[in-house]
mmCIF file of C-alpha atoms and ligand atoms in Angstrom:
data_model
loop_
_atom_site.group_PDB
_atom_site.id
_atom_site.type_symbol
_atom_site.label_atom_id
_atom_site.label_comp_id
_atom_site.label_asym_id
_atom_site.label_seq_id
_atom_site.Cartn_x
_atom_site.Cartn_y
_atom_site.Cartn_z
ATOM 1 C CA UNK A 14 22.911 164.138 22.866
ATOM 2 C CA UNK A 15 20.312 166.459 24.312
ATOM 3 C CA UNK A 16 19.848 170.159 24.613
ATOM 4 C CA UNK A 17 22.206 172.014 26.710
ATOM 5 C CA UNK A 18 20.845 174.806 28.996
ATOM 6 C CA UNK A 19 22.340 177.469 31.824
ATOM 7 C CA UNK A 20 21.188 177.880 35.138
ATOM 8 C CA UNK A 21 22.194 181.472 36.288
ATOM 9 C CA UNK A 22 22.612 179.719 39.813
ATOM 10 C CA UNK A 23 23.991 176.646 38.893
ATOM 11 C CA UNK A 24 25.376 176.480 35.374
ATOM 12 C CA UNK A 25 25.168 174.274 32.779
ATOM 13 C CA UNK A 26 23.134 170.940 32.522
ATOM 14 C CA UNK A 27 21.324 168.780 29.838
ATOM 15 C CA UNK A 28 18.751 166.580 31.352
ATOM 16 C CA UNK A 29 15.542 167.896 32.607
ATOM 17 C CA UNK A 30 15.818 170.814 34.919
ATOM 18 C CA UNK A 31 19.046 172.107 36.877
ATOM 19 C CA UNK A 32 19.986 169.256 39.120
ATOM 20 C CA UNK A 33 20.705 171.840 41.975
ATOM 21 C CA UNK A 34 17.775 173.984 42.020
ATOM 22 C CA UNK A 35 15.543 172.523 39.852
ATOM 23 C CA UNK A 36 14.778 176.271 37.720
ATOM 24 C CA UNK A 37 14.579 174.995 33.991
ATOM 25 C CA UNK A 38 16.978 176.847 33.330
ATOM 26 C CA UNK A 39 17.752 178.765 29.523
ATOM 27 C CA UNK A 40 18.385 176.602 26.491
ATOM 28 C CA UNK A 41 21.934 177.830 24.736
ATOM 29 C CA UNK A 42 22.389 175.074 22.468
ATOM 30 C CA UNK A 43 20.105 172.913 20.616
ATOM 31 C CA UNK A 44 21.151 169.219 20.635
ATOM 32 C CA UNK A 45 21.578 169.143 16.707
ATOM 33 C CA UNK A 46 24.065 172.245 16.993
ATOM 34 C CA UNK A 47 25.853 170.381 20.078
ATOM 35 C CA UNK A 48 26.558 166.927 18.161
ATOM 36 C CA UNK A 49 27.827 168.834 15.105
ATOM 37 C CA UNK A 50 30.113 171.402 17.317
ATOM 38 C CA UNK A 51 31.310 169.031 19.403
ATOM 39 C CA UNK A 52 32.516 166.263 16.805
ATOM 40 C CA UNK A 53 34.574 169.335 15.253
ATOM 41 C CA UNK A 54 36.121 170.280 18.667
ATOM 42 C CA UNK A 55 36.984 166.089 19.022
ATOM 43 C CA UNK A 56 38.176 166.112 16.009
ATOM 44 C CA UNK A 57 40.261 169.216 15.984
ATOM 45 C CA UNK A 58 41.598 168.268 19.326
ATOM 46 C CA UNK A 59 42.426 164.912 18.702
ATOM 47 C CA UNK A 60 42.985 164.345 14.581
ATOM 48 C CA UNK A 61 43.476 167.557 12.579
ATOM 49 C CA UNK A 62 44.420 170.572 14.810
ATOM 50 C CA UNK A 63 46.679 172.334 12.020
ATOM 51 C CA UNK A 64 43.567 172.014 9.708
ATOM 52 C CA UNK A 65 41.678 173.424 12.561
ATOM 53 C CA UNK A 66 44.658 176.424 13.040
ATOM 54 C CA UNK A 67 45.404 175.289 16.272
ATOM 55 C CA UNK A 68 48.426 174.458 17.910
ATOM 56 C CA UNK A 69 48.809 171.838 20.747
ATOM 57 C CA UNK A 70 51.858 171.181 23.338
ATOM 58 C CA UNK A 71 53.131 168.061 23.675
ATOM 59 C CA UNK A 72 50.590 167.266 26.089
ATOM 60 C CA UNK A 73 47.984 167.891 23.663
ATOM 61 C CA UNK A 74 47.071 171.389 25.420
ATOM 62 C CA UNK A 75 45.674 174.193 23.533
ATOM 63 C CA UNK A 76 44.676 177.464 24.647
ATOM 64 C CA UNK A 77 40.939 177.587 25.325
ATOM 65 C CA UNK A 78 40.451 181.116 23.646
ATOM 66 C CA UNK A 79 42.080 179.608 20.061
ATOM 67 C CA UNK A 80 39.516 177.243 20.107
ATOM 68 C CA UNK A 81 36.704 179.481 20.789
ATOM 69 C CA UNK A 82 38.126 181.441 18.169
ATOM 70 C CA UNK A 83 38.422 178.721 15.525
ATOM 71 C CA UNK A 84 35.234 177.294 16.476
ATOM 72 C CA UNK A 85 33.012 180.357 16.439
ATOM 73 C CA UNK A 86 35.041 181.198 12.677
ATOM 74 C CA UNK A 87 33.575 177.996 11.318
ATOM 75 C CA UNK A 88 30.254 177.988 12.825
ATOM 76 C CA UNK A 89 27.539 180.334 12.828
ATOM 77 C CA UNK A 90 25.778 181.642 15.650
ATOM 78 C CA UNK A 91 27.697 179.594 18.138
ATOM 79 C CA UNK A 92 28.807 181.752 20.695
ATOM 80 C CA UNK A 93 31.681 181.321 24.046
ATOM 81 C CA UNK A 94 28.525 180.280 26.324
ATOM 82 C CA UNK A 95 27.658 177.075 23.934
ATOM 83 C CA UNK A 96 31.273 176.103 23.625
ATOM 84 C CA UNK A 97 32.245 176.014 27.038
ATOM 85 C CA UNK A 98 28.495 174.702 27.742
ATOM 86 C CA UNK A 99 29.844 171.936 25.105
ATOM 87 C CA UNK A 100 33.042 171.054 26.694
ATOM 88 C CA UNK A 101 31.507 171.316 30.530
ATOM 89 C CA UNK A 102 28.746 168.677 29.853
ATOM 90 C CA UNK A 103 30.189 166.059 27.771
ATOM 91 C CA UNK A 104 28.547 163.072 28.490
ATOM 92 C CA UNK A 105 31.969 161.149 28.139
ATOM 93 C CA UNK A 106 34.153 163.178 29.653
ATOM 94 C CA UNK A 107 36.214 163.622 26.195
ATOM 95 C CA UNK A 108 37.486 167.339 27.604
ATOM 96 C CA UNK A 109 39.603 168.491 29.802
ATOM 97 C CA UNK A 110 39.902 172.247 31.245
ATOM 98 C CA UNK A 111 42.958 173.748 32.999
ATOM 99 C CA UNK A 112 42.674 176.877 33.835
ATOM 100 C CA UNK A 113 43.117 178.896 30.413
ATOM 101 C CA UNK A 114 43.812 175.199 28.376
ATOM 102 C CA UNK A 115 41.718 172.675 26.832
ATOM 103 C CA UNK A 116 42.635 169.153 25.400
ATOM 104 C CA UNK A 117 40.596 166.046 24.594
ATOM 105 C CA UNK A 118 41.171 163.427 27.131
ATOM 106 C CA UNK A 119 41.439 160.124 25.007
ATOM 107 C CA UNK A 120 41.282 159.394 21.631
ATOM 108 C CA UNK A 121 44.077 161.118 19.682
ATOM 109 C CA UNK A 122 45.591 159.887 16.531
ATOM 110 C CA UNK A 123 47.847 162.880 16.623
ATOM 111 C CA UNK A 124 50.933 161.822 18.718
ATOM 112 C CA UNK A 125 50.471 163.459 22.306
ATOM 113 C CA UNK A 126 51.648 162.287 25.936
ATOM 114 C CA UNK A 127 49.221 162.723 28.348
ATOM 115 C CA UNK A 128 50.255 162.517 31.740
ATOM 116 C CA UNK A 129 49.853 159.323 33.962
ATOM 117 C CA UNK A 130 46.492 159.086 35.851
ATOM 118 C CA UNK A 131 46.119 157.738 38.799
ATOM 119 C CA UNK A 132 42.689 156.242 38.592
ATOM 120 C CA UNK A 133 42.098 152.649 39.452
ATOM 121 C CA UNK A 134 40.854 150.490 36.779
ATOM 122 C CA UNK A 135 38.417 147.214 37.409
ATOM 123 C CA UNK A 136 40.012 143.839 37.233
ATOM 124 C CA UNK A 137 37.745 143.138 33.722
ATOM 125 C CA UNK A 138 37.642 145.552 30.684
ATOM 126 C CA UNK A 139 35.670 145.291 27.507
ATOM 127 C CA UNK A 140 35.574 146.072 24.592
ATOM 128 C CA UNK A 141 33.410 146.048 21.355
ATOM 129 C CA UNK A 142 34.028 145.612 17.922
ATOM 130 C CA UNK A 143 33.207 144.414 14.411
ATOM 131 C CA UNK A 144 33.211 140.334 13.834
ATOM 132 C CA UNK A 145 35.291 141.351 10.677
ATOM 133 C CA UNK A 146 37.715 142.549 12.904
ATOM 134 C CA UNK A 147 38.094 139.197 14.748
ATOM 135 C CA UNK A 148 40.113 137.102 12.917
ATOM 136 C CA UNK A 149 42.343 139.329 13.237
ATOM 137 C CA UNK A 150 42.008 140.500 16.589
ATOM 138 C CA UNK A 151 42.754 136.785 17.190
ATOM 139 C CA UNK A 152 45.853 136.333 16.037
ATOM 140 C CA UNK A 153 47.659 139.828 16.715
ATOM 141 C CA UNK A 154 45.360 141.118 20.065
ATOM 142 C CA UNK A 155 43.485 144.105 20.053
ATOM 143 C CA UNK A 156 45.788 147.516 18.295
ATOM 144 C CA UNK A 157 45.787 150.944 18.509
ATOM 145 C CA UNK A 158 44.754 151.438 14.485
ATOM 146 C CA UNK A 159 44.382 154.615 13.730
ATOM 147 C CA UNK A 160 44.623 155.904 17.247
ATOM 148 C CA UNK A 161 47.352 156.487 19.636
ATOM 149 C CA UNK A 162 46.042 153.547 21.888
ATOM 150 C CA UNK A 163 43.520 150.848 22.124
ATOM 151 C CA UNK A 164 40.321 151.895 23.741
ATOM 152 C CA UNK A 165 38.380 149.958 26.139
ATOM 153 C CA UNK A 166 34.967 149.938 27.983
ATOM 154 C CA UNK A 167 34.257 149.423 31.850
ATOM 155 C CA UNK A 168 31.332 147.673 30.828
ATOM 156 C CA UNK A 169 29.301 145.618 28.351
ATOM 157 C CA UNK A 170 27.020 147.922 27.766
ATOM 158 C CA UNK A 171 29.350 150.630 26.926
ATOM 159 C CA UNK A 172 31.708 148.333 24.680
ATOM 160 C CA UNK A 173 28.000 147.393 22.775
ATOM 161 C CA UNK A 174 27.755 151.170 22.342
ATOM 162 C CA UNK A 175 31.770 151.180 20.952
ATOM 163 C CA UNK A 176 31.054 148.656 18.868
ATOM 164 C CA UNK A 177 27.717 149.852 17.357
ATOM 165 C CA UNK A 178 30.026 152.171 15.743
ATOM 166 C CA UNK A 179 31.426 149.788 13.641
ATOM 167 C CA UNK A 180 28.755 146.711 13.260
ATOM 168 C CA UNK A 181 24.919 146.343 13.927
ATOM 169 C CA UNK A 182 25.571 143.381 15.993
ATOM 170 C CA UNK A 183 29.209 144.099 17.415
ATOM 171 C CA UNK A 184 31.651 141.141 18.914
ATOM 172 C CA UNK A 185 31.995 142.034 22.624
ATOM 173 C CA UNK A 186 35.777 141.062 24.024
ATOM 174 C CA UNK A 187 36.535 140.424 27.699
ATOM 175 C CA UNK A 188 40.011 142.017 28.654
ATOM 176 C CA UNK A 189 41.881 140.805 31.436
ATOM 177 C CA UNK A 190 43.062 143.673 33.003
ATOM 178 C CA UNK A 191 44.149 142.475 36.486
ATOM 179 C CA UNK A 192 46.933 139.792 34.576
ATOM 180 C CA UNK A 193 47.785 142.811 32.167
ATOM 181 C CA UNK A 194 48.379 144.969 35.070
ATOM 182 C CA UNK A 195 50.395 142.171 37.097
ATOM 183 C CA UNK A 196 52.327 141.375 33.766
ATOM 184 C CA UNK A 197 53.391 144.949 33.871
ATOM 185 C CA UNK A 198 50.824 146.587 31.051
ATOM 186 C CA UNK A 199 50.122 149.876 31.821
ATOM 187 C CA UNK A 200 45.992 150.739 31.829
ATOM 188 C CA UNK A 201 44.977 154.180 32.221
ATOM 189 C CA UNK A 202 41.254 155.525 33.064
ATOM 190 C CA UNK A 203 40.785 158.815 30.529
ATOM 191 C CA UNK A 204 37.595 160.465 30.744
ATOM 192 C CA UNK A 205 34.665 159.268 32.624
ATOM 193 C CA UNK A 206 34.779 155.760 31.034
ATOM 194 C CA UNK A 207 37.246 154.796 28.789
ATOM 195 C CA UNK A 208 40.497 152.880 29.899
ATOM 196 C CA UNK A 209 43.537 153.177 27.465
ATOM 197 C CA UNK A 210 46.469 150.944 26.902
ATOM 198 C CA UNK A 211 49.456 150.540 23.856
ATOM 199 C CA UNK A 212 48.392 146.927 22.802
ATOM 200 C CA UNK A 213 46.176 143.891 23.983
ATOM 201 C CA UNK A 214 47.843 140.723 23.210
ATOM 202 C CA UNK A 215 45.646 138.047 22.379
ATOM 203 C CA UNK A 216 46.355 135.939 25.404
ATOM 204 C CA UNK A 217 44.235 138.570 27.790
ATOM 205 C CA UNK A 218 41.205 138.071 25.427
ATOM 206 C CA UNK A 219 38.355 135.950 25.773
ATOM 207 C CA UNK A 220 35.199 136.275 23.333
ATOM 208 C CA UNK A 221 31.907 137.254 26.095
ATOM 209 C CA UNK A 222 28.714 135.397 25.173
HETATM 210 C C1 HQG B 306 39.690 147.368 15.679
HETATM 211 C C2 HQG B 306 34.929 156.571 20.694
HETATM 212 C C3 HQG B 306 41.642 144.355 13.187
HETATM 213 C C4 HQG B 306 39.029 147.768 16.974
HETATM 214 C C5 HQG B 306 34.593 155.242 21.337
HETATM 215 C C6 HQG B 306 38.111 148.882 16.506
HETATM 216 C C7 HQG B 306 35.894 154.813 21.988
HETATM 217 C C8 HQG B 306 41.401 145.708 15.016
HETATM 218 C C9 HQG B 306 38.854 149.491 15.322
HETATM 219 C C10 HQG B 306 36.955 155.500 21.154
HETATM 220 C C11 HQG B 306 42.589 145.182 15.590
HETATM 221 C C12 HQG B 306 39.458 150.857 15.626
HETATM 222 C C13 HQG B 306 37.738 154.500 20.336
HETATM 223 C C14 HQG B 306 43.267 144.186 14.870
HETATM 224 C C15 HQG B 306 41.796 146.653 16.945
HETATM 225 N N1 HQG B 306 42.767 143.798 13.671
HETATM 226 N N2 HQG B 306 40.936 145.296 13.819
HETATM 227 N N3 HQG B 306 44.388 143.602 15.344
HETATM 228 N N4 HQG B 306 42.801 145.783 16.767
HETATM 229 N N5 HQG B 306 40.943 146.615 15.885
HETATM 230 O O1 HQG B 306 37.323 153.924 16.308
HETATM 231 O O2 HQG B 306 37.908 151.440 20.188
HETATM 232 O O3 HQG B 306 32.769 158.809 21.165
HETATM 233 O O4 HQG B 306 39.852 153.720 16.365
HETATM 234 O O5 HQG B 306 38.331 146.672 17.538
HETATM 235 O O6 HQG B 306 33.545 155.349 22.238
HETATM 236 O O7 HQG B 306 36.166 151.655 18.311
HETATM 237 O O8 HQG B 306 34.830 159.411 19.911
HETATM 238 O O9 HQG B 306 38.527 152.590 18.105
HETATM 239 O O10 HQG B 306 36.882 148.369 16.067
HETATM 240 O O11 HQG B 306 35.998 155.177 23.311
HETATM 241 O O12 HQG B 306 34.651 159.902 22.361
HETATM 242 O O13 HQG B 306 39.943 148.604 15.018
HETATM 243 O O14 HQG B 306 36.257 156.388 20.276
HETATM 244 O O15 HQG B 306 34.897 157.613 21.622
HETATM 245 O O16 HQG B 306 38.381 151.774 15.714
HETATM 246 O O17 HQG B 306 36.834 153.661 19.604
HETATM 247 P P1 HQG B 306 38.509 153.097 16.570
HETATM 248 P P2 HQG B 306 37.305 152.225 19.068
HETATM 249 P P3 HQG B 306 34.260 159.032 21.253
#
């Protein structure tokens, strides 16, 4: 993650100068301070949000002022401009704002139900993990874990990145979303790039190479 900076024109960015006007703009957060802030805002919003003294709806809403709150009691110097500068930019989209709410768009463990979207999703998902994994993956398809739902990528390049998580040299899987979707699966687009579903049975797999 890089630097994020205000434009008093344009608002926030973080690459180069402000993509409207081109003024460079004043740095409020330092990309060291964003990585660290933000993983506590994913992870409040999505894993531990009673450790984190905040309260979510069933939709996995919280008030946006709690979480400035919480966030600027645990950390330093961080002030309402480089939270909401946080949640604006994310690269991923892993945010969303409504009006005075905030929730993270994919990746809860936490039980939430987040609304259908409406998004269309590409005929062929992917999605990267370990080659531990794989055996496994084999026989009982691709499961939520930890999670709420299985994550997957709109591209190989962004499953690699998944999958880096896990492994130096991740396993990339080609899902077959179009027969999932005529078999009745529901897919859902969360974010700007990950697709969610409850399960991926084996049969909609195929190892990419
Ligand atoms: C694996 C990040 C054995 C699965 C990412 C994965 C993503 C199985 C791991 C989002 C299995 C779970 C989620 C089975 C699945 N047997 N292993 N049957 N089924 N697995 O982290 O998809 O940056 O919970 O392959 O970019 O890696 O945080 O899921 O390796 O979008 O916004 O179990 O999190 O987004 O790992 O990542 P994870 P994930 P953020």
């Amino acid at each position: 993650m890089s630097d994020i900076h205000y434009c008093d024109a344009d608002g926030y960015f973080d690459t180069g100068d402000c993509p409207v006007c081109g003024d460079d703009g004043r740095r409020v957060l330092s990309a060291r301070r964003r990585t660290q802030v933000s993983k506590f805002i994913s992870g409040a919003l999505r894993h531990f949000p009673d450790d984190a003294g905040l309260k979510l709806n069933d939709a996995g809403w919280t008030e946006l002022e709690s979480l400035l709150a919480r966030t600027q009691a645990k950390y330093d110097g961080i002030d309402r401009e480089a939270v909401i500068g946080i949640i604006r930019t994310d690269p991923k989209g892993r945010f969303e704002v409504d009006g005075g709410r905030v929730r993270a768009a994919y990746g809860h463990s936490v039980s939430v139900d987040l609304d259908a979207g409406g998004t269309p999703v590409p005929d062929t998902l992917y999605h990267g993990t370990a080659p531990d994994a794989l055996p496994s993956i084999r026989e009982a398809g691709l499961k939520p874990m930890s999670r709420q739902y299985v994550h997957l990528s709109g591209s190989v390049d962004a499953a690699r990145a998944v999958g880096n998580r896990h492994a130096a040299e991740p396993v990339i899987l080609r899902v077959d979303a179009a027969a999932m979707g005529d078999d009745g699966h529901t897919i859902t687009k969360r974010g700007k790039r990950v697709y969610t579903t409850d399960h991926v049975p084996p049969a909609y797999l195929t190892e990419n190479d």
